[in-house]
Amino acid sequence: MYNKSKKINPNAAEVNEIILYDGIELTVIAVYNNSVVAEFITYPVCGREDEFPFERTCINHRNYQRTFETIYKRTNRNYI
């Protein structure tokens, strides 16, 4: 399993980080050597149910964009 003190890939996202994949926001739930397992923040994805039949997916490190924002930071914001 993932060890925070020893990063597998310098470009890899952190657990609980929000990432963007094909314009869709996901939360990282596990990090591996070549990929992450992520869960869609809003599921089902409207109009793309055939592409994403499950609420979790595995994504290669090269195929997502990091936001450097965790789900905890987003939920603790003070919205005006």
Short mmCIF file of N, CA and C in Angstrom, two decimals:
data_model
loop_
_atom_site.label_atom_id
_atom_site.label_comp_id
_atom_site.label_asym_id
_atom_site.label_seq_id
_atom_site.Cartn_x
_atom_site.Cartn_y
_atom_site.Cartn_z
N MET A 1 0.84 -1.18 0.00
CA MET A 1 0.00 0.00 0.00
C MET A 1 0.88 1.24 0.00
N TYR A 2 0.27 2.38 -0.16
CA TYR A 2 0.94 3.67 -0.30
C TYR A 2 1.50 4.15 1.03
N ASN A 3 2.74 4.62 0.99
CA ASN A 3 3.39 5.15 2.17
C ASN A 3 3.70 6.61 1.90
N LYS A 4 3.13 7.54 2.67
CA LYS A 4 3.31 8.97 2.41
C LYS A 4 4.76 9.40 2.50
N SER A 5 5.55 8.79 3.38
CA SER A 5 6.94 9.20 3.55
C SER A 5 7.80 8.85 2.34
N LYS A 6 7.42 7.82 1.57
CA LYS A 6 8.16 7.43 0.39
C LYS A 6 7.23 7.51 -0.81
N LYS A 7 7.38 8.59 -1.57
CA LYS A 7 6.49 8.81 -2.71
C LYS A 7 6.91 7.94 -3.87
N ILE A 8 5.98 7.21 -4.44
CA ILE A 8 6.23 6.28 -5.54
C ILE A 8 6.61 7.03 -6.81
N ASN A 9 5.83 8.00 -7.17
CA ASN A 9 6.03 8.77 -8.39
C ASN A 9 5.94 10.24 -8.00
N PRO A 10 6.92 11.06 -8.36
CA PRO A 10 6.88 12.46 -7.93
C PRO A 10 5.66 13.23 -8.46
N ASN A 11 5.06 12.76 -9.53
CA ASN A 11 3.88 13.42 -10.09
C ASN A 11 2.58 12.83 -9.59
N ALA A 12 2.65 11.83 -8.72
CA ALA A 12 1.45 11.15 -8.25
C ALA A 12 0.66 12.03 -7.28
N ALA A 13 -0.64 11.92 -7.37
CA ALA A 13 -1.53 12.65 -6.46
C ALA A 13 -1.50 11.99 -5.09
N GLU A 14 -1.96 12.70 -4.10
CA GLU A 14 -2.04 12.20 -2.73
C GLU A 14 -3.43 11.59 -2.50
N VAL A 15 -3.53 10.74 -1.50
CA VAL A 15 -4.83 10.19 -1.10
C VAL A 15 -5.69 11.35 -0.60
N ASN A 16 -6.96 11.36 -0.97
CA ASN A 16 -7.95 12.39 -0.66
C ASN A 16 -7.79 13.66 -1.48
N GLU A 17 -6.87 13.68 -2.44
CA GLU A 17 -6.70 14.84 -3.30
C GLU A 17 -7.74 14.79 -4.42
N ILE A 18 -8.20 15.95 -4.83
CA ILE A 18 -9.13 16.06 -5.95
C ILE A 18 -8.31 16.14 -7.23
N ILE A 19 -8.66 15.31 -8.21
CA ILE A 19 -7.99 15.33 -9.51
C ILE A 19 -9.02 15.56 -10.60
N LEU A 20 -8.53 15.96 -11.77
CA LEU A 20 -9.40 16.14 -12.93
C LEU A 20 -9.03 15.10 -13.97
N TYR A 21 -10.02 14.39 -14.43
CA TYR A 21 -9.83 13.39 -15.48
C TYR A 21 -10.88 13.62 -16.55
N ASP A 22 -10.45 14.02 -17.71
CA ASP A 22 -11.36 14.25 -18.84
C ASP A 22 -12.44 15.27 -18.46
N GLY A 23 -12.05 16.29 -17.68
CA GLY A 23 -12.98 17.34 -17.28
C GLY A 23 -13.89 17.00 -16.12
N ILE A 24 -13.68 15.86 -15.49
CA ILE A 24 -14.52 15.39 -14.38
C ILE A 24 -13.69 15.36 -13.10
N GLU A 25 -14.28 15.82 -12.00
CA GLU A 25 -13.58 15.81 -10.71
C GLU A 25 -13.74 14.47 -10.02
N LEU A 26 -12.61 13.97 -9.49
CA LEU A 26 -12.61 12.71 -8.73
C LEU A 26 -11.77 12.90 -7.47
N THR A 27 -12.00 12.03 -6.49
CA THR A 27 -11.21 12.02 -5.28
C THR A 27 -10.35 10.76 -5.27
N VAL A 28 -9.05 10.92 -5.02
CA VAL A 28 -8.12 9.78 -5.00
C VAL A 28 -8.34 8.99 -3.71
N ILE A 29 -8.50 7.67 -3.86
CA ILE A 29 -8.68 6.82 -2.68
C ILE A 29 -7.52 5.85 -2.48
N ALA A 30 -6.69 5.65 -3.52
CA ALA A 30 -5.51 4.79 -3.39
C ALA A 30 -4.49 5.18 -4.46
N VAL A 31 -3.21 5.03 -4.11
CA VAL A 31 -2.12 5.37 -5.04
C VAL A 31 -1.23 4.14 -5.20
N TYR A 32 -0.91 3.83 -6.46
CA TYR A 32 -0.05 2.70 -6.79
C TYR A 32 1.10 3.17 -7.67
N ASN A 33 1.99 2.26 -8.07
CA ASN A 33 3.17 2.62 -8.85
C ASN A 33 2.83 3.40 -10.12
N ASN A 34 1.91 2.92 -10.90
CA ASN A 34 1.61 3.53 -12.19
C ASN A 34 0.23 4.16 -12.30
N SER A 35 -0.55 4.09 -11.24
CA SER A 35 -1.93 4.58 -11.35
C SER A 35 -2.49 4.98 -10.00
N VAL A 36 -3.69 5.58 -10.06
CA VAL A 36 -4.45 5.88 -8.85
C VAL A 36 -5.84 5.28 -9.01
N VAL A 37 -6.47 4.98 -7.89
CA VAL A 37 -7.87 4.59 -7.89
C VAL A 37 -8.61 5.81 -7.35
N ALA A 38 -9.62 6.25 -8.12
CA ALA A 38 -10.34 7.46 -7.75
C ALA A 38 -11.84 7.24 -7.83
N GLU A 39 -12.55 8.05 -7.05
CA GLU A 39 -14.00 7.97 -6.97
C GLU A 39 -14.60 9.28 -7.47
N PHE A 40 -15.62 9.18 -8.31
CA PHE A 40 -16.27 10.37 -8.85
C PHE A 40 -16.94 11.15 -7.73
N ILE A 41 -16.77 12.47 -7.74
CA ILE A 41 -17.41 13.31 -6.73
C ILE A 41 -18.92 13.36 -6.98
N THR A 42 -19.31 13.53 -8.23
CA THR A 42 -20.73 13.47 -8.59
C THR A 42 -20.93 12.28 -9.50
N TYR A 43 -21.68 11.32 -9.02
CA TYR A 43 -21.93 10.10 -9.80
C TYR A 43 -23.42 9.84 -9.81
N PRO A 44 -24.01 9.43 -10.88
CA PRO A 44 -23.46 9.12 -12.19
C PRO A 44 -23.10 10.38 -12.99
N VAL A 45 -22.19 10.22 -13.93
CA VAL A 45 -21.75 11.32 -14.78
C VAL A 45 -22.79 11.47 -15.88
N CYS A 46 -23.49 12.58 -15.88
CA CYS A 46 -24.60 12.80 -16.82
C CYS A 46 -24.14 12.74 -18.27
N GLY A 47 -24.81 11.93 -19.05
CA GLY A 47 -24.51 11.79 -20.46
C GLY A 47 -23.35 10.87 -20.77
N ARG A 48 -22.66 10.37 -19.75
CA ARG A 48 -21.51 9.51 -19.97
C ARG A 48 -21.59 8.23 -19.13
N GLU A 49 -22.79 7.79 -18.90
CA GLU A 49 -23.01 6.60 -18.08
C GLU A 49 -22.38 5.35 -18.69
N ASP A 50 -22.34 5.27 -20.02
CA ASP A 50 -21.73 4.11 -20.67
C ASP A 50 -20.22 4.09 -20.51
N GLU A 51 -19.59 5.27 -20.49
CA GLU A 51 -18.14 5.36 -20.31
C GLU A 51 -17.73 5.02 -18.88
N PHE A 52 -18.54 5.44 -17.93
CA PHE A 52 -18.22 5.26 -16.51
C PHE A 52 -19.35 4.53 -15.81
N PRO A 53 -19.43 3.20 -15.96
CA PRO A 53 -20.54 2.45 -15.36
C PRO A 53 -20.40 2.26 -13.84
N PHE A 54 -19.21 2.51 -13.30
CA PHE A 54 -18.97 2.33 -11.87
C PHE A 54 -18.55 3.65 -11.25
N GLU A 55 -18.74 3.79 -9.92
CA GLU A 55 -18.40 5.06 -9.27
C GLU A 55 -16.91 5.20 -8.96
N ARG A 56 -16.13 4.15 -9.18
CA ARG A 56 -14.68 4.20 -9.00
C ARG A 56 -13.99 3.76 -10.28
N THR A 57 -12.80 4.31 -10.52
CA THR A 57 -12.04 3.95 -11.71
C THR A 57 -10.55 4.03 -11.43
N CYS A 58 -9.77 3.36 -12.25
CA CYS A 58 -8.31 3.36 -12.14
C CYS A 58 -7.76 4.24 -13.27
N ILE A 59 -6.86 5.16 -12.93
CA ILE A 59 -6.33 6.12 -13.90
C ILE A 59 -4.81 6.14 -13.83
N ASN A 60 -4.16 6.08 -14.99
CA ASN A 60 -2.71 6.18 -15.07
C ASN A 60 -2.27 7.58 -14.66
N HIS A 61 -1.08 7.69 -14.05
CA HIS A 61 -0.58 8.99 -13.58
C HIS A 61 -0.48 10.02 -14.69
N ARG A 62 -0.23 9.59 -15.91
CA ARG A 62 -0.08 10.53 -17.03
C ARG A 62 -1.41 11.06 -17.54
N ASN A 63 -2.53 10.49 -17.10
CA ASN A 63 -3.82 10.83 -17.70
C ASN A 63 -4.72 11.70 -16.84
N TYR A 64 -4.24 12.21 -15.72
CA TYR A 64 -5.06 13.10 -14.92
C TYR A 64 -4.30 14.37 -14.59
N GLN A 65 -5.05 15.37 -14.16
CA GLN A 65 -4.45 16.65 -13.79
C GLN A 65 -4.67 16.85 -12.29
N ARG A 66 -3.60 17.21 -11.61
CA ARG A 66 -3.70 17.45 -10.17
C ARG A 66 -4.26 18.83 -9.89
N THR A 67 -5.03 18.96 -8.81
CA THR A 67 -5.53 20.26 -8.38
C THR A 67 -4.81 20.74 -7.12
N PHE A 68 -4.09 19.84 -6.45
CA PHE A 68 -3.39 20.11 -5.20
C PHE A 68 -4.36 20.58 -4.12
N GLU A 69 -5.60 20.16 -4.22
CA GLU A 69 -6.63 20.49 -3.25
C GLU A 69 -7.20 19.19 -2.71
N THR A 70 -7.35 19.11 -1.41
CA THR A 70 -7.92 17.89 -0.83
C THR A 70 -9.40 18.08 -0.60
N ILE A 71 -10.09 16.99 -0.47
CA ILE A 71 -11.53 17.03 -0.24
C ILE A 71 -11.83 17.71 1.09
N TYR A 72 -10.92 17.61 2.06
CA TYR A 72 -11.13 18.23 3.37
C TYR A 72 -11.06 19.74 3.28
N LYS A 73 -10.13 20.27 2.49
CA LYS A 73 -10.03 21.73 2.32
C LYS A 73 -11.28 22.28 1.67
N ARG A 74 -11.81 21.55 0.69
CA ARG A 74 -12.99 22.01 -0.03
C ARG A 74 -14.21 22.04 0.88
N THR A 75 -14.38 21.05 1.74
CA THR A 75 -15.57 21.01 2.59
C THR A 75 -15.48 21.98 3.76
N ASN A 76 -14.28 22.45 4.11
CA ASN A 76 -14.12 23.38 5.23
C ASN A 76 -14.08 24.84 4.78
N ARG A 77 -14.29 25.12 3.49
CA ARG A 77 -14.32 26.50 3.02
C ARG A 77 -15.55 27.21 3.56
N ASN A 78 -15.39 28.52 3.72
CA ASN A 78 -16.53 29.35 4.09
C ASN A 78 -17.09 29.96 2.81
N TYR A 79 -18.24 29.49 2.38
CA TYR A 79 -18.86 30.01 1.17
C TYR A 79 -19.67 31.26 1.50
N ILE A 80 -19.57 32.24 0.62
CA ILE A 80 -20.27 33.51 0.83
C ILE A 80 -21.58 33.49 0.07
#
